Amino acid sequence: RKPSVSITKQASAAKAATGDIVTYIIRVVNSDQGDTPMTAEDVRVVDTMPVGFAYLTGSTYLEGTLAEDPKVEGRLVTWQLGDIAPGESRELVYKLSPGPGAASGDGVNTAMLYGIGELGQPFEEGPATARVLISGPAFSNLGAIIGKLWHDRDDDGAQDAGEEPIAGAEVMLDDGMRAVTDSEGMYHFGQVKPGLRSVKVNPASAP
């Protein structure tokens, strides 16, 4: 027997261009209904990113709280969710960005769930998939700049627990392009010409 666990996923957009940011939501539910309600132990989610996509560091939120970045090996992204009791669920939110090579792939993102059930027996569920159609050339010398703003209270260059993101701040590229950080402090510039570029924050827009 195994836990009555399900996994679903969705993308924030059906279409994207190279350099955009796409938010994905994975939801894992362990049902307390049926004949065999039991705890799912050592649950992990393994996501296979589409060709040409990259995980954005610092973008993972678990149950609405900033969480540790997953393990990234090539196109495989792995999160450890621990034990999930019957009647409990987990919502995982993270961001990917399609690079210039993404247009040569199918844009399909696939997630699998693995865990331990009754008597230490492993089980798996899935796949859960989401597809994002990519526009733009398959190969280009244009790139993207993606970043994040947060209150770095200890000045260590890493976002630690309690260092909240800065939303609504205006970020400017040296050629005049402008972007505004989202609710998680993320910003991006797409279709950026190659070379040494500089980015600065409009201090009047940041708290």
PDB file of C-alpha atoms in Angstrom:
ATOM      1  CA  ARG A   1       0.000   0.000   0.000  1.00  0.00           C
ATOM      2  CA  LYS A   2       1.021   3.608  -0.551  1.00  0.00           C
ATOM      3  CA  PRO A   3      -0.205   7.060   0.500  1.00  0.00           C
ATOM      4  CA  SER A   4      -2.981   8.696  -1.528  1.00  0.00           C
ATOM      5  CA  VAL A   5      -0.695  11.443  -2.797  1.00  0.00           C
ATOM      6  CA  SER A   6      -1.267  13.591  -5.886  1.00  0.00           C
ATOM      7  CA  ILE A   7       0.887  16.172  -7.654  1.00  0.00           C
ATOM      8  CA  THR A   8      -0.233  18.966  -9.978  1.00  0.00           C
ATOM      9  CA  LYS A   9       1.567  21.905 -11.563  1.00  0.00           C
ATOM     10  CA  GLN A  10       0.781  25.044 -13.512  1.00  0.00           C
ATOM     11  CA  ALA A  11       2.660  27.868 -15.206  1.00  0.00           C
ATOM     12  CA  SER A  12       1.912  31.572 -14.862  1.00  0.00           C
ATOM     13  CA  ALA A  13       1.819  32.059 -18.634  1.00  0.00           C
ATOM     14  CA  ALA A  14       1.019  29.997 -21.717  1.00  0.00           C
ATOM     15  CA  LYS A  15       3.552  31.926 -23.800  1.00  0.00           C
ATOM     16  CA  ALA A  16       6.884  33.622 -23.056  1.00  0.00           C
ATOM     17  CA  ALA A  17       9.816  35.184 -24.874  1.00  0.00           C
ATOM     18  CA  THR A  18      13.465  34.465 -24.268  1.00  0.00           C
ATOM     19  CA  GLY A  19      14.613  36.352 -21.189  1.00  0.00           C
ATOM     20  CA  ASP A  20      11.148  36.409 -19.578  1.00  0.00           C
ATOM     21  CA  ILE A  21      10.454  35.035 -16.105  1.00  0.00           C
ATOM     22  CA  VAL A  22       7.904  32.230 -15.772  1.00  0.00           C
ATOM     23  CA  THR A  23       6.458  31.304 -12.376  1.00  0.00           C
ATOM     24  CA  TYR A  24       5.523  27.680 -11.730  1.00  0.00           C
ATOM     25  CA  ILE A  25       3.342  26.309  -8.942  1.00  0.00           C
ATOM     26  CA  ILE A  26       3.515  22.685  -7.812  1.00  0.00           C
ATOM     27  CA  ARG A  27       0.937  21.411  -5.350  1.00  0.00           C
ATOM     28  CA  VAL A  28       1.286  18.118  -3.479  1.00  0.00           C
ATOM     29  CA  VAL A  29      -1.722  16.741  -1.577  1.00  0.00           C
ATOM     30  CA  ASN A  30      -1.827  13.712   0.723  1.00  0.00           C
ATOM     31  CA  SER A  31      -5.501  12.786   0.967  1.00  0.00           C
ATOM     32  CA  ASP A  32      -6.983  11.565   4.243  1.00  0.00           C
ATOM     33  CA  GLN A  33      -9.849   9.916   2.364  1.00  0.00           C
ATOM     34  CA  GLY A  34     -10.007   6.348   1.080  1.00  0.00           C
ATOM     35  CA  ASP A  35      -8.927   3.045   2.576  1.00  0.00           C
ATOM     36  CA  THR A  36      -5.243   3.699   3.208  1.00  0.00           C
ATOM     37  CA  PRO A  37      -4.574   7.151   4.696  1.00  0.00           C
ATOM     38  CA  MET A  38      -0.944   7.245   5.790  1.00  0.00           C
ATOM     39  CA  THR A  39       1.996   9.603   6.062  1.00  0.00           C
ATOM     40  CA  ALA A  40       4.135  10.081   2.985  1.00  0.00           C
ATOM     41  CA  GLU A  41       7.716  10.124   4.244  1.00  0.00           C
ATOM     42  CA  ASP A  42      10.844  11.721   2.795  1.00  0.00           C
ATOM     43  CA  VAL A  43       8.898  13.342  -0.033  1.00  0.00           C
ATOM     44  CA  ARG A  44      10.881  14.977  -2.798  1.00  0.00           C
ATOM     45  CA  VAL A  45       9.861  16.632  -6.036  1.00  0.00           C
ATOM     46  CA  VAL A  46      12.078  16.300  -9.102  1.00  0.00           C
ATOM     47  CA  ASP A  47      11.376  18.752 -11.894  1.00  0.00           C
ATOM     48  CA  THR A  48      12.773  18.389 -15.406  1.00  0.00           C
ATOM     49  CA  MET A  49      13.175  21.876 -16.853  1.00  0.00           C
ATOM     50  CA  PRO A  50      12.437  22.457 -20.538  1.00  0.00           C
ATOM     51  CA  VAL A  51      15.391  22.721 -22.903  1.00  0.00           C
ATOM     52  CA  GLY A  52      17.077  26.117 -22.590  1.00  0.00           C
ATOM     53  CA  PHE A  53      15.399  27.096 -19.297  1.00  0.00           C
ATOM     54  CA  ALA A  54      17.304  28.038 -16.133  1.00  0.00           C
ATOM     55  CA  TYR A  55      16.263  28.104 -12.473  1.00  0.00           C
ATOM     56  CA  LEU A  56      16.374  31.544 -10.849  1.00  0.00           C
ATOM     57  CA  THR A  57      18.334  31.435  -7.608  1.00  0.00           C
ATOM     58  CA  GLY A  58      16.376  32.672  -4.613  1.00  0.00           C
ATOM     59  CA  SER A  59      12.973  32.186  -6.235  1.00  0.00           C
ATOM     60  CA  THR A  60      11.646  29.188  -4.263  1.00  0.00           C
ATOM     61  CA  TYR A  61       8.760  29.699  -1.857  1.00  0.00           C
ATOM     62  CA  LEU A  62       7.258  26.842   0.164  1.00  0.00           C
ATOM     63  CA  GLU A  63       3.830  27.502   1.664  1.00  0.00           C
ATOM     64  CA  GLY A  64       4.340  31.207   0.982  1.00  0.00           C
ATOM     65  CA  THR A  65       7.672  31.436   2.798  1.00  0.00           C
ATOM     66  CA  LEU A  66      11.073  31.922   1.172  1.00  0.00           C
ATOM     67  CA  ALA A  67      12.745  28.511   1.134  1.00  0.00           C
ATOM     68  CA  GLU A  68      16.145  27.031   0.471  1.00  0.00           C
ATOM     69  CA  ASP A  69      17.130  26.727  -3.172  1.00  0.00           C
ATOM     70  CA  PRO A  70      16.766  23.259  -4.683  1.00  0.00           C
ATOM     71  CA  LYS A  71      19.548  21.025  -5.921  1.00  0.00           C
ATOM     72  CA  VAL A  72      20.122  21.713  -9.617  1.00  0.00           C
ATOM     73  CA  GLU A  73      21.846  19.127 -11.796  1.00  0.00           C
ATOM     74  CA  GLY A  74      21.613  19.918 -15.491  1.00  0.00           C
ATOM     75  CA  ARG A  75      17.902  20.119 -16.273  1.00  0.00           C
ATOM     76  CA  LEU A  76      16.899  18.322 -13.055  1.00  0.00           C
ATOM     77  CA  VAL A  77      15.742  20.416 -10.096  1.00  0.00           C
ATOM     78  CA  THR A  78      15.080  18.638  -6.774  1.00  0.00           C
ATOM     79  CA  TRP A  79      13.268  19.900  -3.667  1.00  0.00           C
ATOM     80  CA  GLN A  80      13.094  17.984  -0.377  1.00  0.00           C
ATOM     81  CA  LEU A  81       9.651  18.356   1.238  1.00  0.00           C
ATOM     82  CA  GLY A  82      10.032  15.979   4.190  1.00  0.00           C
ATOM     83  CA  ASP A  83       7.046  14.085   5.623  1.00  0.00           C
ATOM     84  CA  ILE A  84       3.457  14.930   4.637  1.00  0.00           C
ATOM     85  CA  ALA A  85       0.716  13.603   6.921  1.00  0.00           C
ATOM     86  CA  PRO A  86      -2.767  12.590   5.712  1.00  0.00           C
ATOM     87  CA  GLY A  87      -4.881  15.675   5.074  1.00  0.00           C
ATOM     88  CA  GLU A  88      -1.832  17.910   4.564  1.00  0.00           C
ATOM     89  CA  SER A  89      -0.548  19.578   1.432  1.00  0.00           C
ATOM     90  CA  ARG A  90       2.469  21.539   0.220  1.00  0.00           C
ATOM     91  CA  GLU A  91       2.550  24.391  -2.297  1.00  0.00           C
ATOM     92  CA  LEU A  92       5.878  25.007  -4.023  1.00  0.00           C
ATOM     93  CA  VAL A  93       6.411  28.185  -6.076  1.00  0.00           C
ATOM     94  CA  TYR A  94       9.524  28.879  -8.130  1.00  0.00           C
ATOM     95  CA  LYS A  95      10.706  30.732 -11.222  1.00  0.00           C
ATOM     96  CA  LEU A  96      12.465  29.707 -14.431  1.00  0.00           C
ATOM     97  CA  SER A  97      13.726  31.815 -17.307  1.00  0.00           C
ATOM     98  CA  PRO A  98      13.955  30.668 -20.934  1.00  0.00           C
ATOM     99  CA  GLY A  99      17.283  31.408 -22.608  1.00  0.00           C
ATOM    100  CA  PRO A 100      18.005  31.789 -26.332  1.00  0.00           C
ATOM    101  CA  GLY A 101      18.124  28.005 -26.800  1.00  0.00           C
ATOM    102  CA  ALA A 102      14.628  27.511 -25.356  1.00  0.00           C
ATOM    103  CA  ALA A 103      12.920  28.131 -28.701  1.00  0.00           C
ATOM    104  CA  SER A 104      14.453  24.919 -30.047  1.00  0.00           C
ATOM    105  CA  GLY A 105      12.657  22.829 -27.367  1.00  0.00           C
ATOM    106  CA  ASP A 106       9.007  21.971 -26.729  1.00  0.00           C
ATOM    107  CA  GLY A 107       8.643  24.127 -23.581  1.00  0.00           C
ATOM    108  CA  VAL A 108       7.281  21.193 -21.554  1.00  0.00           C
ATOM    109  CA  ASN A 109       8.143  21.113 -17.861  1.00  0.00           C
ATOM    110  CA  THR A 110       7.649  17.770 -16.065  1.00  0.00           C
ATOM    111  CA  ALA A 111       7.543  17.111 -12.318  1.00  0.00           C
ATOM    112  CA  MET A 112       7.638  13.764 -10.496  1.00  0.00           C
ATOM    113  CA  LEU A 113       7.079  13.039  -6.811  1.00  0.00           C
ATOM    114  CA  TYR A 114       8.978  10.370  -4.871  1.00  0.00           C
ATOM    115  CA  GLY A 115       8.587   9.206  -1.290  1.00  0.00           C
ATOM    116  CA  ILE A 116       8.390   6.348   1.204  1.00  0.00           C
ATOM    117  CA  GLY A 117       5.125   4.630   2.128  1.00  0.00           C
ATOM    118  CA  GLU A 118       4.055   1.687   4.254  1.00  0.00           C
ATOM    119  CA  LEU A 119       6.778  -0.662   5.514  1.00  0.00           C
ATOM    120  CA  GLY A 120       9.463   1.536   3.988  1.00  0.00           C
ATOM    121  CA  GLN A 121       8.318   0.880   0.433  1.00  0.00           C
ATOM    122  CA  PRO A 122       9.207   3.620  -2.092  1.00  0.00           C
ATOM    123  CA  PHE A 123       6.496   5.077  -4.298  1.00  0.00           C
ATOM    124  CA  GLU A 124       6.192   7.683  -7.019  1.00  0.00           C
ATOM    125  CA  GLU A 125       3.457   9.862  -8.490  1.00  0.00           C
ATOM    126  CA  GLY A 126       3.249  11.871 -11.695  1.00  0.00           C
ATOM    127  CA  PRO A 127       4.136  13.153 -14.070  1.00  0.00           C
ATOM    128  CA  ALA A 128       2.608  16.601 -13.672  1.00  0.00           C
ATOM    129  CA  THR A 129       3.319  18.807 -16.680  1.00  0.00           C
ATOM    130  CA  ALA A 130       3.011  22.393 -17.844  1.00  0.00           C
ATOM    131  CA  ARG A 131       3.874  23.776 -21.271  1.00  0.00           C
ATOM    132  CA  VAL A 132       5.017  27.282 -22.182  1.00  0.00           C
ATOM    133  CA  LEU A 133       5.335  28.225 -25.836  1.00  0.00           C
ATOM    134  CA  ILE A 134       8.509  30.219 -26.500  1.00  0.00           C
ATOM    135  CA  SER A 135       8.749  33.005 -29.041  1.00  0.00           C
ATOM    136  CA  GLY A 136      11.993  34.404 -30.384  1.00  0.00           C
ATOM    137  CA  PRO A 137      14.913  32.974 -32.352  1.00  0.00           C
ATOM    138  CA  ALA A 138      16.317  29.584 -31.408  1.00  0.00           C
ATOM    139  CA  PHE A 139      19.806  31.096 -31.423  1.00  0.00           C
ATOM    140  CA  SER A 140      20.636  34.749 -30.795  1.00  0.00           C
ATOM    141  CA  ASN A 141      23.477  36.886 -29.485  1.00  0.00           C
ATOM    142  CA  LEU A 142      20.972  38.804 -27.359  1.00  0.00           C
ATOM    143  CA  GLY A 143      20.791  37.884 -23.700  1.00  0.00           C
ATOM    144  CA  ALA A 144      18.896  38.679 -20.532  1.00  0.00           C
ATOM    145  CA  ILE A 145      19.728  40.234 -17.179  1.00  0.00           C
ATOM    146  CA  ILE A 146      17.815  38.863 -14.218  1.00  0.00           C
ATOM    147  CA  GLY A 147      18.236  39.949 -10.634  1.00  0.00           C
ATOM    148  CA  LYS A 148      16.657  40.371  -7.248  1.00  0.00           C
ATOM    149  CA  LEU A 149      16.508  43.171  -4.674  1.00  0.00           C
ATOM    150  CA  TRP A 150      16.227  42.523  -0.951  1.00  0.00           C
ATOM    151  CA  HIS A 151      17.141  44.131   2.362  1.00  0.00           C
ATOM    152  CA  ASP A 152      20.649  42.729   2.884  1.00  0.00           C
ATOM    153  CA  ARG A 153      20.822  43.607   6.552  1.00  0.00           C
ATOM    154  CA  ASP A 154      24.130  41.840   7.197  1.00  0.00           C
ATOM    155  CA  ASP A 155      25.753  42.915   3.899  1.00  0.00           C
ATOM    156  CA  ASP A 156      26.817  39.377   3.003  1.00  0.00           C
ATOM    157  CA  GLY A 157      25.421  39.392  -0.553  1.00  0.00           C
ATOM    158  CA  ALA A 158      22.992  36.518   0.163  1.00  0.00           C
ATOM    159  CA  GLN A 159      19.326  36.643   1.090  1.00  0.00           C
ATOM    160  CA  ASP A 160      18.950  35.160   4.559  1.00  0.00           C
ATOM    161  CA  ALA A 161      15.863  34.419   6.628  1.00  0.00           C
ATOM    162  CA  GLY A 162      14.201  37.643   7.696  1.00  0.00           C
ATOM    163  CA  GLU A 163      15.678  39.681   4.826  1.00  0.00           C
ATOM    164  CA  GLU A 164      12.523  40.578   2.927  1.00  0.00           C
ATOM    165  CA  PRO A 165      12.448  41.341  -0.821  1.00  0.00           C
ATOM    166  CA  ILE A 166      12.037  44.906  -2.097  1.00  0.00           C
ATOM    167  CA  ALA A 167       8.966  45.211  -4.297  1.00  0.00           C
ATOM    168  CA  GLY A 168       8.028  48.105  -6.594  1.00  0.00           C
ATOM    169  CA  ALA A 169      11.561  49.463  -6.988  1.00  0.00           C
ATOM    170  CA  GLU A 170      12.653  50.871 -10.348  1.00  0.00           C
ATOM    171  CA  VAL A 171      15.773  49.314 -11.840  1.00  0.00           C
ATOM    172  CA  MET A 172      17.552  50.951 -14.784  1.00  0.00           C
ATOM    173  CA  LEU A 173      19.901  49.535 -17.397  1.00  0.00           C
ATOM    174  CA  ASP A 174      22.685  51.686 -18.866  1.00  0.00           C
ATOM    175  CA  ASP A 175      20.877  52.020 -22.225  1.00  0.00           C
ATOM    176  CA  GLY A 176      17.740  53.462 -20.623  1.00  0.00           C
ATOM    177  CA  MET A 177      15.694  50.279 -20.293  1.00  0.00           C
ATOM    178  CA  ARG A 178      13.688  50.197 -17.084  1.00  0.00           C
ATOM    179  CA  ALA A 179      12.047  47.479 -15.000  1.00  0.00           C
ATOM    180  CA  VAL A 180      10.104  47.347 -11.741  1.00  0.00           C
ATOM    181  CA  THR A 181      10.671  44.614  -9.153  1.00  0.00           C
ATOM    182  CA  ASP A 182       7.765  42.269  -8.492  1.00  0.00           C
ATOM    183  CA  SER A 183       6.368  41.163  -5.131  1.00  0.00           C
ATOM    184  CA  GLU A 184       9.377  38.876  -4.642  1.00  0.00           C
ATOM    185  CA  GLY A 185      11.931  41.542  -5.563  1.00  0.00           C
ATOM    186  CA  MET A 186      12.670  39.997  -8.974  1.00  0.00           C
ATOM    187  CA  TYR A 187      13.367  42.002 -12.127  1.00  0.00           C
ATOM    188  CA  HIS A 188      14.547  41.189 -15.622  1.00  0.00           C
ATOM    189  CA  PHE A 189      15.623  42.812 -18.849  1.00  0.00           C
ATOM    190  CA  GLY A 190      15.104  40.822 -22.046  1.00  0.00           C
ATOM    191  CA  GLN A 191      16.747  41.121 -25.458  1.00  0.00           C
ATOM    192  CA  VAL A 192      19.891  42.711 -24.000  1.00  0.00           C
ATOM    193  CA  LYS A 193      22.795  43.458 -26.327  1.00  0.00           C
ATOM    194  CA  PRO A 194      26.085  41.728 -25.412  1.00  0.00           C
ATOM    195  CA  GLY A 195      28.896  43.520 -23.621  1.00  0.00           C
ATOM    196  CA  LEU A 196      29.696  44.915 -20.184  1.00  0.00           C
ATOM    197  CA  ARG A 197      26.432  46.340 -18.813  1.00  0.00           C
ATOM    198  CA  SER A 198      25.567  48.217 -15.653  1.00  0.00           C
ATOM    199  CA  VAL A 199      22.370  48.206 -13.620  1.00  0.00           C
ATOM    200  CA  LYS A 200      21.345  50.672 -10.942  1.00  0.00           C
ATOM    201  CA  VAL A 201      18.375  51.247  -8.682  1.00  0.00           C
ATOM    202  CA  ASN A 202      16.435  54.477  -8.586  1.00  0.00           C
ATOM    203  CA  PRO A 203      16.871  55.349  -4.872  1.00  0.00           C
ATOM    204  CA  ALA A 204      13.670  57.402  -4.879  1.00  0.00           C
ATOM    205  CA  SER A 205      11.657  54.275  -5.698  1.00  0.00           C
ATOM    206  CA  ALA A 206      13.135  52.002  -3.017  1.00  0.00           C
ATOM    207  CA  PRO A 207      12.258  52.188   0.692  1.00  0.00           C
TER     208      PRO A 207
END
